[in-house]
JSON list of C-alpha atoms in Angstrom, two decimals:
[
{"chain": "A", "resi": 1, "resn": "UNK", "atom": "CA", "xyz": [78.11, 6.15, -47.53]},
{"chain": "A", "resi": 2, "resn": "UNK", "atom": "CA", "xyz": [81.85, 7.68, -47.99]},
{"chain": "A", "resi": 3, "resn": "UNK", "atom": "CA", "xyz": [80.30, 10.95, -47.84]},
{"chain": "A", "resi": 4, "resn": "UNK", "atom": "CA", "xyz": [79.56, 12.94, -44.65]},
{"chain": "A", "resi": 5, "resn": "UNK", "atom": "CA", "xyz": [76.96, 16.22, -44.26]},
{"chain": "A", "resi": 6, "resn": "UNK", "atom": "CA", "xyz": [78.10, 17.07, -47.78]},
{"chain": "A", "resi": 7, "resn": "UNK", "atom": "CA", "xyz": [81.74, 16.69, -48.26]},
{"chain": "A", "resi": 8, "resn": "UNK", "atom": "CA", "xyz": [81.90, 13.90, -50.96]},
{"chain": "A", "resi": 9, "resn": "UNK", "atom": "CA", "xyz": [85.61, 13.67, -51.65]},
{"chain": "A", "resi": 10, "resn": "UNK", "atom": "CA", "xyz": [87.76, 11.35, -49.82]},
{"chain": "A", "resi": 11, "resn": "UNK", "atom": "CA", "xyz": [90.21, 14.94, -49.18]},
{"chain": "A", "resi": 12, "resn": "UNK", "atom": "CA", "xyz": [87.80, 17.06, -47.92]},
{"chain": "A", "resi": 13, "resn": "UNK", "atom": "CA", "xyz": [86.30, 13.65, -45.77]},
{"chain": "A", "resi": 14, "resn": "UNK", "atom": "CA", "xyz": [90.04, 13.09, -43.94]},
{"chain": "A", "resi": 15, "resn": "UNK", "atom": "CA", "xyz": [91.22, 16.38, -42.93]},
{"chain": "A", "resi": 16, "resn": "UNK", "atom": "CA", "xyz": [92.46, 16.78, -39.58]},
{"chain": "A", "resi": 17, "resn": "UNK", "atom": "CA", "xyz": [90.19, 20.48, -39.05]},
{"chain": "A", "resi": 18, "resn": "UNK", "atom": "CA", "xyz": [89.54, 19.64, -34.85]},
{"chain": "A", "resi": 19, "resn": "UNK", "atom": "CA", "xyz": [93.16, 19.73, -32.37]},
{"chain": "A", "resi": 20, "resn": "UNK", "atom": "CA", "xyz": [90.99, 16.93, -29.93]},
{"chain": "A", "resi": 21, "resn": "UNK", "atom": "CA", "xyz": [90.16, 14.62, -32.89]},
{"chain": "A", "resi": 22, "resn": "UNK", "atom": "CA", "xyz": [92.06, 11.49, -34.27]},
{"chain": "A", "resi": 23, "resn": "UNK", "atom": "CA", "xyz": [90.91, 8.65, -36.62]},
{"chain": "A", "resi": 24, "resn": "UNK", "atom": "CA", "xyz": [89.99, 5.65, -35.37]},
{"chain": "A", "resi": 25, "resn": "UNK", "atom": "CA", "xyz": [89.23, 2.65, -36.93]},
{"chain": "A", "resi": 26, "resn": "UNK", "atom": "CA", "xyz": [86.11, 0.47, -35.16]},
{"chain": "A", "resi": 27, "resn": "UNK", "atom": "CA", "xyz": [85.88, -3.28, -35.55]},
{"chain": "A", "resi": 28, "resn": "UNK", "atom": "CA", "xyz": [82.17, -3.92, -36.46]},
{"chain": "A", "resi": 29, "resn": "UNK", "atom": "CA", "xyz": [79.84, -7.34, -36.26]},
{"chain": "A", "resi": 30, "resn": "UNK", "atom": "CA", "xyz": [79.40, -9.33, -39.00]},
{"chain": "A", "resi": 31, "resn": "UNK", "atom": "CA", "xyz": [78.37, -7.22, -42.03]},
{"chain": "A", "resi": 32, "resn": "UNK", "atom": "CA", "xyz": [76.77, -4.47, -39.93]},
{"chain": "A", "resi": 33, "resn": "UNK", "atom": "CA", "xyz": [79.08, -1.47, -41.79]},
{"chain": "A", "resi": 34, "resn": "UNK", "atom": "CA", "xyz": [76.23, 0.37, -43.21]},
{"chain": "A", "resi": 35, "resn": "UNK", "atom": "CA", "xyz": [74.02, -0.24, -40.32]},
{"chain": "A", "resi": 36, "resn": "UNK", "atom": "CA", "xyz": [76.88, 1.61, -37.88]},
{"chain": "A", "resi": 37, "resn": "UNK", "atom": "CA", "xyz": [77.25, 4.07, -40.34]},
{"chain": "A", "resi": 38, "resn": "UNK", "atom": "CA", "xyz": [73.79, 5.34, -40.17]},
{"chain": "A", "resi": 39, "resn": "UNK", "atom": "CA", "xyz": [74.19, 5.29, -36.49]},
{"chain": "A", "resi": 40, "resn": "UNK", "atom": "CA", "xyz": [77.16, 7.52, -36.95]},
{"chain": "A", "resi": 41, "resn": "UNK", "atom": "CA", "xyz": [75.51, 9.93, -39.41]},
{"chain": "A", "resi": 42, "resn": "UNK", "atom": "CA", "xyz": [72.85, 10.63, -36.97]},
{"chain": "A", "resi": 43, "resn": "UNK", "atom": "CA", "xyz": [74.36, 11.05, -34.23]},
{"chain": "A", "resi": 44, "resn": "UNK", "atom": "CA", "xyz": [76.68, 13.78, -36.58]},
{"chain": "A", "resi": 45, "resn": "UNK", "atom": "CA", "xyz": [79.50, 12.01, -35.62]},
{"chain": "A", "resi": 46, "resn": "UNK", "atom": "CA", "xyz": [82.38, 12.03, -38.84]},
{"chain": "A", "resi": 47, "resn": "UNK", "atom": "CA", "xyz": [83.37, 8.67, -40.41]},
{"chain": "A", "resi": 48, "resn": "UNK", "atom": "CA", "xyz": [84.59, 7.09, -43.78]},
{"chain": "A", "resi": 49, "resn": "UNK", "atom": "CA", "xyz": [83.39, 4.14, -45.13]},
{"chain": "A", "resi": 50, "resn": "UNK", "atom": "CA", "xyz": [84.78, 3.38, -48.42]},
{"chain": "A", "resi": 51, "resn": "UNK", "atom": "CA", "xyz": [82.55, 1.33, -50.54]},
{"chain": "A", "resi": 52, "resn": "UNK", "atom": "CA", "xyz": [82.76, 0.03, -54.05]},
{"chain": "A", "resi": 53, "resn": "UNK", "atom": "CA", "xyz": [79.96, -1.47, -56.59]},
{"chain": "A", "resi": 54, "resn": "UNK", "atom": "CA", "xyz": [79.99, -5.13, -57.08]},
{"chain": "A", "resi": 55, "resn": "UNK", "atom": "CA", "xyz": [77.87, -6.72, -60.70]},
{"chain": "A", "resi": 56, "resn": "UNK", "atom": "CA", "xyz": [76.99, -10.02, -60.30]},
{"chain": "A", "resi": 57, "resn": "UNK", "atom": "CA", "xyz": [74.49, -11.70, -62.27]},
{"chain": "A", "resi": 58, "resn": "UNK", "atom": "CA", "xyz": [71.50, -13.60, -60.81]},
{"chain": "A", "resi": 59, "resn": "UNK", "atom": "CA", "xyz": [69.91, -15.69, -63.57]},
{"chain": "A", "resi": 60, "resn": "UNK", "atom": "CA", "xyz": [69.03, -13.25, -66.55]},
{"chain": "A", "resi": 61, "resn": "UNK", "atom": "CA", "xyz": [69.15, -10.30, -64.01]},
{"chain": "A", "resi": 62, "resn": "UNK", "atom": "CA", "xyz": [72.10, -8.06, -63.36]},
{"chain": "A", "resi": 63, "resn": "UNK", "atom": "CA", "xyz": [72.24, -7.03, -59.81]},
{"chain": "A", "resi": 64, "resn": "UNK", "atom": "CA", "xyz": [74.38, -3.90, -58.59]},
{"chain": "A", "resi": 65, "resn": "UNK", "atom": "CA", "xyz": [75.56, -4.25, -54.80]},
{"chain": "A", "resi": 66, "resn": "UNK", "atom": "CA", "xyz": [77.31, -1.95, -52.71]},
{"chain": "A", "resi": 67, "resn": "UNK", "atom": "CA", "xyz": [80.14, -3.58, -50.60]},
{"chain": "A", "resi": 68, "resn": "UNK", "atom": "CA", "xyz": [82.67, -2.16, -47.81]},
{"chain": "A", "resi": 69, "resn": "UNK", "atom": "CA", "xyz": [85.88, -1.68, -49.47]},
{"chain": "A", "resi": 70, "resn": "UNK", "atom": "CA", "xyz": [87.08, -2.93, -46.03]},
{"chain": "A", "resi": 71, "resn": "UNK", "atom": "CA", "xyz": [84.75, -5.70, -44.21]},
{"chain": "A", "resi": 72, "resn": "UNK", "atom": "CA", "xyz": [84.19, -5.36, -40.56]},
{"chain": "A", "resi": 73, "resn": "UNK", "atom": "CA", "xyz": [85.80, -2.10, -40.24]},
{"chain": "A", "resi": 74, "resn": "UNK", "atom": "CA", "xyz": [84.32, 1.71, -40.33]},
{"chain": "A", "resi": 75, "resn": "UNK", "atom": "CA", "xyz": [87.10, 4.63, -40.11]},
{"chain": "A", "resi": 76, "resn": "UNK", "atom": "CA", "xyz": [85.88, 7.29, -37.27]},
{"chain": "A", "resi": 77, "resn": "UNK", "atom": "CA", "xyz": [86.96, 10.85, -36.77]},
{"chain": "A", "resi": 78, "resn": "UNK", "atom": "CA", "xyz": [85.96, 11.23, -33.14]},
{"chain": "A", "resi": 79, "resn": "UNK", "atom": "CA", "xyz": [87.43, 12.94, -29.54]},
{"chain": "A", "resi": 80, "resn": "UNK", "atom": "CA", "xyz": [88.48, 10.55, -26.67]},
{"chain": "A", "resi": 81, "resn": "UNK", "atom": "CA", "xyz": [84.95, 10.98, -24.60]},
{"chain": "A", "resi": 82, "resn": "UNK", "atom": "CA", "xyz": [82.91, 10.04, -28.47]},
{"chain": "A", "resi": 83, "resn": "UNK", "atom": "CA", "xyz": [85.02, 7.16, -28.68]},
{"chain": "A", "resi": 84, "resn": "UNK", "atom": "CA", "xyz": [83.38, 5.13, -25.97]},
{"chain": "A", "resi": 85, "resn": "UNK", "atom": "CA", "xyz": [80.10, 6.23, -26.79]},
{"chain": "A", "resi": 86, "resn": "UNK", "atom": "CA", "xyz": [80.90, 4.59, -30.26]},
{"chain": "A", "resi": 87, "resn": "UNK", "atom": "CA", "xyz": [81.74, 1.48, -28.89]},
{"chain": "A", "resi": 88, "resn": "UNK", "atom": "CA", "xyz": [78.78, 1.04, -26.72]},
{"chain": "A", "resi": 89, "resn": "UNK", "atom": "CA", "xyz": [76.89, 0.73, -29.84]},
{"chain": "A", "resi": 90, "resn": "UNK", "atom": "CA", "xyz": [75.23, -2.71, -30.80]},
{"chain": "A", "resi": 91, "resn": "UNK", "atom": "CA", "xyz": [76.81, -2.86, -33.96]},
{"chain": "A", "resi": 92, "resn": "UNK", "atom": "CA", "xyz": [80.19, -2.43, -32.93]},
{"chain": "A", "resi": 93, "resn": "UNK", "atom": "CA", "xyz": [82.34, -5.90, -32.07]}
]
């Protein structure tokens, strides 16, 4: 998910390339990360969600989950005018 049209280091995600773009971080709902994210990645709009691999165990099964580094929060590189158009999304808190 940390990945964007390509790029899959974390350097090549967080350059500054655009004068009219700044980070932003956007409060999401309840475990709806992933959900915003694929919002974001179709409407080709940049973000970072950092997101690490959790083994747990469930009876004689060994489950692999992926969970947001940061919970409730997805990092957006986005213009002023994008901005609001990211928070009218459903996900977003």
């Amino acid at each position: 998910m940390s990945e964007w049209f390509g790029k899959s280091s974390v350097a090549e995600v967080l350059v500054n390339d655009k004068p009219d773009f700044n980070w932003y971080v956007v409060r999401t709902k309840s475990r709806c990360e992933k959900k915003l994210s694929s919002d974001l990645k179709f409407d080709r709009v940049r973000f970072y969600l950092p997101i690490f691999t959790k083994v747990s165990l469930s009876g004689r099964m060994q489950v692999n989950r992926e969970i947001p580094l940061f919970s409730g929060y997805v990092f957006t590189y986005a213009d002023y005018e994008t901005r609001f158009k990211i928070t009218d999304n459903k996900y977003v808190a």
